[in-house]
PDB file of C-alpha atoms and ligand atoms in Angstrom:
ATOM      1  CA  UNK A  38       0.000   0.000   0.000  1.00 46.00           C
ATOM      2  CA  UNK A  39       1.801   3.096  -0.913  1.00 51.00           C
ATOM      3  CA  UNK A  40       1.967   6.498   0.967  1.00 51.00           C
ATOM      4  CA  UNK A  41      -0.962   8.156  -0.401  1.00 50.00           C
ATOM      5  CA  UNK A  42      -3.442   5.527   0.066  1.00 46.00           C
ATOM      6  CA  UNK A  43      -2.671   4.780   3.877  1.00 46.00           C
ATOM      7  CA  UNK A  44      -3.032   8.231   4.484  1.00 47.00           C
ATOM      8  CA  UNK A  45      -6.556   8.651   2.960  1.00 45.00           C
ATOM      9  CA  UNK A  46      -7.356   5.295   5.020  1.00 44.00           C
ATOM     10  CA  UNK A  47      -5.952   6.751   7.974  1.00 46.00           C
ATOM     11  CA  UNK A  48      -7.820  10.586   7.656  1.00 46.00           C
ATOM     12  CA  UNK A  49     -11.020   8.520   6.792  1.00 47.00           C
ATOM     13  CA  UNK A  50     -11.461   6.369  10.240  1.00 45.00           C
ATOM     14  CA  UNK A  51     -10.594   9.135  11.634  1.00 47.00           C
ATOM     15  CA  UNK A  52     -13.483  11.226  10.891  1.00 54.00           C
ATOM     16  CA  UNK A  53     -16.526   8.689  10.143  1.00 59.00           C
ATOM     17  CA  UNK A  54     -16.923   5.564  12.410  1.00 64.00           C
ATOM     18  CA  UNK A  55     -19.752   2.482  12.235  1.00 67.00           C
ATOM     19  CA  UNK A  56     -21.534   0.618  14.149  1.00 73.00           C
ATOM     20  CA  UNK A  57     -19.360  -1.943  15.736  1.00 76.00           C
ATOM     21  CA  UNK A  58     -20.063  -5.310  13.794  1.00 72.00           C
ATOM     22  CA  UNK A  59     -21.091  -3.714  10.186  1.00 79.00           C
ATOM     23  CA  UNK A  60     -20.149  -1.755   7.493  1.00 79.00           C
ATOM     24  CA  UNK A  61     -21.572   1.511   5.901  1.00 77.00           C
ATOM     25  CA  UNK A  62     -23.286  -0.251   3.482  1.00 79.00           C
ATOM     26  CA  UNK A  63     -24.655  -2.707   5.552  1.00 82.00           C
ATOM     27  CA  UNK A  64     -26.300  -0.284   7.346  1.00 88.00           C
ATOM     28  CA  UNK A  65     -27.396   1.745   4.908  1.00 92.00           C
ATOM     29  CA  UNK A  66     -31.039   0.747   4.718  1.00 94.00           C
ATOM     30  CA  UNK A  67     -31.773   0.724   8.274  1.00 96.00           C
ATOM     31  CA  UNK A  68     -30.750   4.276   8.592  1.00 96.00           C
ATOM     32  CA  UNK A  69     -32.576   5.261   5.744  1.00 96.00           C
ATOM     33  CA  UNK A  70     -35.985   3.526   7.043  1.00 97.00           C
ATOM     34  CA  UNK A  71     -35.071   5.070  10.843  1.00 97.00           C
ATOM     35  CA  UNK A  72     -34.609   8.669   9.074  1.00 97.00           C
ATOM     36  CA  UNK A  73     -38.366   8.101   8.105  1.00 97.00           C
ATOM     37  CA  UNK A  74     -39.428   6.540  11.251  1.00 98.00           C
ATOM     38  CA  UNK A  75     -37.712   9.802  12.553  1.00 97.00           C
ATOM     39  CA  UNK A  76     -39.619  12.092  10.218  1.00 97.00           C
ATOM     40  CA  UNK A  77     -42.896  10.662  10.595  1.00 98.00           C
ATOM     41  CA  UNK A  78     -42.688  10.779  14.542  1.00 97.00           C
ATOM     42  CA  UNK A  79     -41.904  13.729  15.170  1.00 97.00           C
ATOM     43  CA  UNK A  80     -44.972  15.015  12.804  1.00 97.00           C
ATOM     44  CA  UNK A  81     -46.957  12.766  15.008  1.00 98.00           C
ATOM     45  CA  UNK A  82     -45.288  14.633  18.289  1.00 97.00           C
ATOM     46  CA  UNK A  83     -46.710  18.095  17.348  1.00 96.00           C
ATOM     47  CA  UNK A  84     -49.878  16.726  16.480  1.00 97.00           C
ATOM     48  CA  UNK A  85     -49.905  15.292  20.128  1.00 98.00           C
ATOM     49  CA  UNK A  86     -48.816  18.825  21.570  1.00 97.00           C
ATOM     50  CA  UNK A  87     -51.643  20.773  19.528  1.00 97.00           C
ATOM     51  CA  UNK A  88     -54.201  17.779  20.622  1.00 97.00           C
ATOM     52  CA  UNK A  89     -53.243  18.025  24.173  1.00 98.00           C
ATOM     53  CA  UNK A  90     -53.694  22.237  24.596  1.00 97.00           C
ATOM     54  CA  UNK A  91     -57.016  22.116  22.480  1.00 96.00           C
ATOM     55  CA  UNK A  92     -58.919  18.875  22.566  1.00 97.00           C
ATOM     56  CA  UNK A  93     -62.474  20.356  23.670  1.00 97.00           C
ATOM     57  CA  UNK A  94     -65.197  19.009  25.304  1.00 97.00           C
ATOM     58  CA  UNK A  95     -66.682  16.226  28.036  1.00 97.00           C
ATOM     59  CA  UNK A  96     -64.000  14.395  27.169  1.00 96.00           C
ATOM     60  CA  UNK A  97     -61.400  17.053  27.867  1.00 98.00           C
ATOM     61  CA  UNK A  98     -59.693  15.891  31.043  1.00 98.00           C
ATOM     62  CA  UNK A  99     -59.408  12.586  29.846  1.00 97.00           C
ATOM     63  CA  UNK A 100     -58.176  13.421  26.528  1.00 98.00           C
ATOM     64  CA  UNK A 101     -55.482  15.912  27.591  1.00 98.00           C
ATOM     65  CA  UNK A 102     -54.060  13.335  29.761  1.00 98.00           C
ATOM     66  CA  UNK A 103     -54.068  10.696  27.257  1.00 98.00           C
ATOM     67  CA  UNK A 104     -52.695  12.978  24.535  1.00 98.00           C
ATOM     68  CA  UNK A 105     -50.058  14.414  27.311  1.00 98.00           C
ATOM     69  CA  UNK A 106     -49.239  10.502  28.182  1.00 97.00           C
ATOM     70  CA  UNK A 107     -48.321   9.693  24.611  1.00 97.00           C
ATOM     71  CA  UNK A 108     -46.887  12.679  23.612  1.00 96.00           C
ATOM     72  CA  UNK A 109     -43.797  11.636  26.040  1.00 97.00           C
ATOM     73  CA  UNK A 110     -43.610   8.560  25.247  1.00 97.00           C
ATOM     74  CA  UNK A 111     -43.250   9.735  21.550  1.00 98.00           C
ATOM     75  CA  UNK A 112     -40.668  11.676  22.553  1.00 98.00           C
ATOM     76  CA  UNK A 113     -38.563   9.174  24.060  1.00 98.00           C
ATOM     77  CA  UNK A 114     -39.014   7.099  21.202  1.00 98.00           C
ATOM     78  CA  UNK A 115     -37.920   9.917  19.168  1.00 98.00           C
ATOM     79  CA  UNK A 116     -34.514  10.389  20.972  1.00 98.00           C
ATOM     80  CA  UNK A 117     -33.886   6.900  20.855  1.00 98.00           C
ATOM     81  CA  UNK A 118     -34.586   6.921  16.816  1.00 98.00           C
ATOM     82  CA  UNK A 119     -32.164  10.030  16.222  1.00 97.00           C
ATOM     83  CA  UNK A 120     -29.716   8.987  18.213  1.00 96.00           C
ATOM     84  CA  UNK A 121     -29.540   5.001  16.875  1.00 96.00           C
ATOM     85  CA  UNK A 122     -28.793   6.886  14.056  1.00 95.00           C
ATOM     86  CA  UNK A 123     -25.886   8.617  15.690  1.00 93.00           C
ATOM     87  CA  UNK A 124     -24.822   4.955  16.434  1.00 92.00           C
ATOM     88  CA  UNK A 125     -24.638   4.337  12.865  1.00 92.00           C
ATOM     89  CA  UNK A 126     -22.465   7.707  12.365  1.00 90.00           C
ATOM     90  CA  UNK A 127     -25.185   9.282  10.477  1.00 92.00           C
ATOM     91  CA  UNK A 128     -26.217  12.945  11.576  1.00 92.00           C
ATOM     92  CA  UNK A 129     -30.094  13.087  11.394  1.00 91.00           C
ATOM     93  CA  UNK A 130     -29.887  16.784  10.941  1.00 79.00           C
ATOM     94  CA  UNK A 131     -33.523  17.124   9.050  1.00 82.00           C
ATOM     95  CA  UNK A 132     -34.874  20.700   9.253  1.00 90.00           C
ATOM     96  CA  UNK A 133     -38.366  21.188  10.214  1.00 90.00           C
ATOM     97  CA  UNK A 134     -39.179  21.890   5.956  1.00 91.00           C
ATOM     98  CA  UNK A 135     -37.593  18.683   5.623  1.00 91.00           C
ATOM     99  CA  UNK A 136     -39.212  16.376   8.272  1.00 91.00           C
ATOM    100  CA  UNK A 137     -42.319  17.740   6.959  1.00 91.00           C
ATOM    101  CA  UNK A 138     -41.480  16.783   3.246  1.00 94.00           C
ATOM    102  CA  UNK A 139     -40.656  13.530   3.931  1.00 95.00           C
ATOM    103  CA  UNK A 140     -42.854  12.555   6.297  1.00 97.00           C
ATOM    104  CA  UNK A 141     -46.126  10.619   5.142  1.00 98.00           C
ATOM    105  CA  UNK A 142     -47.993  11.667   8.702  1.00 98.00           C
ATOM    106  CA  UNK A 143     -49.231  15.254   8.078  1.00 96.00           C
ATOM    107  CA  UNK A 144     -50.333  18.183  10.457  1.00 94.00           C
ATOM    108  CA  UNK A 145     -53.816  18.633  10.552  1.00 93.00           C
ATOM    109  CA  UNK A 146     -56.481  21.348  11.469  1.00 88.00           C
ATOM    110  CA  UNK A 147     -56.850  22.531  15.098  1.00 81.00           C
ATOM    111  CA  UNK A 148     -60.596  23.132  15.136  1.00 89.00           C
ATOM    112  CA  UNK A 149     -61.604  19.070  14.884  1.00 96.00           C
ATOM    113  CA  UNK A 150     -63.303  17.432  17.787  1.00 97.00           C
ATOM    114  CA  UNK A 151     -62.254  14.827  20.055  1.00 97.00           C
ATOM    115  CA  UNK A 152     -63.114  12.571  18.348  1.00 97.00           C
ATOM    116  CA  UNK A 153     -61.759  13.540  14.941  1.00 97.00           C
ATOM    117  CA  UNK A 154     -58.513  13.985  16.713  1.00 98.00           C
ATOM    118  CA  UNK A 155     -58.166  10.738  18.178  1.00 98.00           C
ATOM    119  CA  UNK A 156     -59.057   8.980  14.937  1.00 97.00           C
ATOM    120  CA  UNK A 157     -56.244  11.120  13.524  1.00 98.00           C
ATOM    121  CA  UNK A 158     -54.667   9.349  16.138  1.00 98.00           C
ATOM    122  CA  UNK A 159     -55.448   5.860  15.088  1.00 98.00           C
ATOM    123  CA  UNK A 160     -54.320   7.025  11.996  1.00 98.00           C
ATOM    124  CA  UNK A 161     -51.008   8.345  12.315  1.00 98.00           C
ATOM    125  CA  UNK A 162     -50.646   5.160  14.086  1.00 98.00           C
ATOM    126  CA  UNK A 163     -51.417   3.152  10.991  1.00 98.00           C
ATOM    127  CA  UNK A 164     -48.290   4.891   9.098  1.00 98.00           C
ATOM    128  CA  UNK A 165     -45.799   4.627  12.200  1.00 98.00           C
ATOM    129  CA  UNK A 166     -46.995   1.017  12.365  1.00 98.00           C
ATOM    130  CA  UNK A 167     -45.794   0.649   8.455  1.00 98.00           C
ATOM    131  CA  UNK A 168     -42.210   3.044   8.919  1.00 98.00           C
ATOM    132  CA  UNK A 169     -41.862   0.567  12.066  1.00 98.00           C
ATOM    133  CA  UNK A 170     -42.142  -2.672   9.860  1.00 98.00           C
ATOM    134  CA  UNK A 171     -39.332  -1.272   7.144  1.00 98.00           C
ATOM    135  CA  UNK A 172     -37.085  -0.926   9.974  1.00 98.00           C
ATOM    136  CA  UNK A 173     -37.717  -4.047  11.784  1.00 97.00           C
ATOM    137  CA  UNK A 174     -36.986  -5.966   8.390  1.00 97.00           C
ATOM    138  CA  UNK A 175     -34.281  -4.135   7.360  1.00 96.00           C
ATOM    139  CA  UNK A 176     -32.871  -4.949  10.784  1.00 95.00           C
ATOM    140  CA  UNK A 177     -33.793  -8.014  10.622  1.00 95.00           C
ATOM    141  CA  UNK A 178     -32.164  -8.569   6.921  1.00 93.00           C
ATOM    142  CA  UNK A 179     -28.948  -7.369   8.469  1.00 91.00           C
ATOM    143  CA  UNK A 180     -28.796  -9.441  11.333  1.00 91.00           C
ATOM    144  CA  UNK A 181     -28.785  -6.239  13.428  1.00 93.00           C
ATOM    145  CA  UNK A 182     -30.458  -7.428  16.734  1.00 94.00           C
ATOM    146  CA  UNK A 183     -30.147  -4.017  19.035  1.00 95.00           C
ATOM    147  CA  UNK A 184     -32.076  -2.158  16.161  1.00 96.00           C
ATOM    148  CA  UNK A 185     -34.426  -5.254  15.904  1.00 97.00           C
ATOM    149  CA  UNK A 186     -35.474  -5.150  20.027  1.00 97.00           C
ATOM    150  CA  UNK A 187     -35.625  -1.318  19.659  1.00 98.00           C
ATOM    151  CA  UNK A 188     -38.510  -1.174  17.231  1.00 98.00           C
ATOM    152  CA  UNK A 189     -40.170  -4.437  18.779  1.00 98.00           C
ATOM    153  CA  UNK A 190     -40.733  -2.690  22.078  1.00 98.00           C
ATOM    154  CA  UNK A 191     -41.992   0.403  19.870  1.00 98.00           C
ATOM    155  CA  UNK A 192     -44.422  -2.033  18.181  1.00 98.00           C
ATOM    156  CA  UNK A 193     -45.655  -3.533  21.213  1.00 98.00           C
ATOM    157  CA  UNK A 194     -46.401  -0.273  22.477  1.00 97.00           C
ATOM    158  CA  UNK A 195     -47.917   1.443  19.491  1.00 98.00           C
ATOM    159  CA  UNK A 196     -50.010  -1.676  19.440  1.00 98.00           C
ATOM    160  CA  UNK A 197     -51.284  -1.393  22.835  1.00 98.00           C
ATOM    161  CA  UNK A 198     -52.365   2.033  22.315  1.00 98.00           C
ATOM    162  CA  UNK A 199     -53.916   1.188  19.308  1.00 98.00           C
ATOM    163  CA  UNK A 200     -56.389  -1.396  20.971  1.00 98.00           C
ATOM    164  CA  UNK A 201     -57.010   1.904  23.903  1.00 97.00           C
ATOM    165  CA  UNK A 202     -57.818   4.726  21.501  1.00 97.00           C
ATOM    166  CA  UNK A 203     -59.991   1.864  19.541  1.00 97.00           C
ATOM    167  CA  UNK A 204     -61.823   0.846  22.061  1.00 97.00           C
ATOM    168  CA  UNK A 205     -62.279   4.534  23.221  1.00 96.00           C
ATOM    169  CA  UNK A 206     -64.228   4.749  19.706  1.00 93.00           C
ATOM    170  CA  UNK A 207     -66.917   2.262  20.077  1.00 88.00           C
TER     171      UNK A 207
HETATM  172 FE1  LIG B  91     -49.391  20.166  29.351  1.00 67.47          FE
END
């Protein structure tokens, strides 16, 4: 190996790392699904926020609980997503025109009732529940088992509240 090319090796590792266990490329697709994991959460986290301060109604105190409840737990989720990502030694530096762009979950009106919101609820669910799946098999194709127990406890969750908000409908 001459000179020029252990240098370029050695200024390389230097700046980017990996995941222990797997290359860049290995990786690749379970960053990209996370990214839109990423993106589509944190839509779903503002539409919690703006649910929380103006669900109206009988059904207020129980609903700005609920709404409070999961907005938290979406925002744990979130830091775990963005910063599995750091893990890979990506940066997931999307900008708030960005995360809106790419995410399939979009913002919605403030004036809808409870119940409107909480379907938009059961909705936004429905997409997370897909972004989840991508990652889980991508994981899952790479033999990446950390990633893989990550998004299974997010499933098992999402899933739980799922049946709730359901039943809430009926
Ligand atoms: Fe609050």
């Amino acid at each position: 190996m001459n000179k020029k090319t252990k240098n370029s090796i050695k200024s390389k590792s230097k700046k980017a790392y990996k995941k222990l266990g797997f290359t860049f490329l290995e990786t690749a697709e379970i960053v990209v699904a996370l990214n839109q994991l990423l993106a589509n959460y944190q839509v779903h986290y503002h539409k919690l926020r703006s649910f929380h301060w103006n669900v109206e109604g009988p059904d207020f105190f129980e609903l700005h609980e609920t709404f409070g409840q999961d907005y938290n737990t979406t925002e744990r989720n979130i830091d775990e997503i963005a910063e599995r990502i750091r893990v890979f030694g990506v940066k997931p530096g999307l900008s708030i025109k960005d995360n809106s762009e790419l995410s399939e979950i979009k913002e919605t009106k403030i004036s809808i009732s409870a119940l409107e919101m909480v379907r938009e609820v059961l909705k936004d669910f429905e997409i997370l529940h897909d972004k989840m799946l991508d990652v889980l098999n991508a994981a899952l194709e790479t033999g990446d088992n950390a990633t893989e127990q990550m998004i299974s406890e997010f499933m098992r969750e999402l899933e739980k509240r799922n049946w709730m908000y359901t039943s809430w409908c009926k």
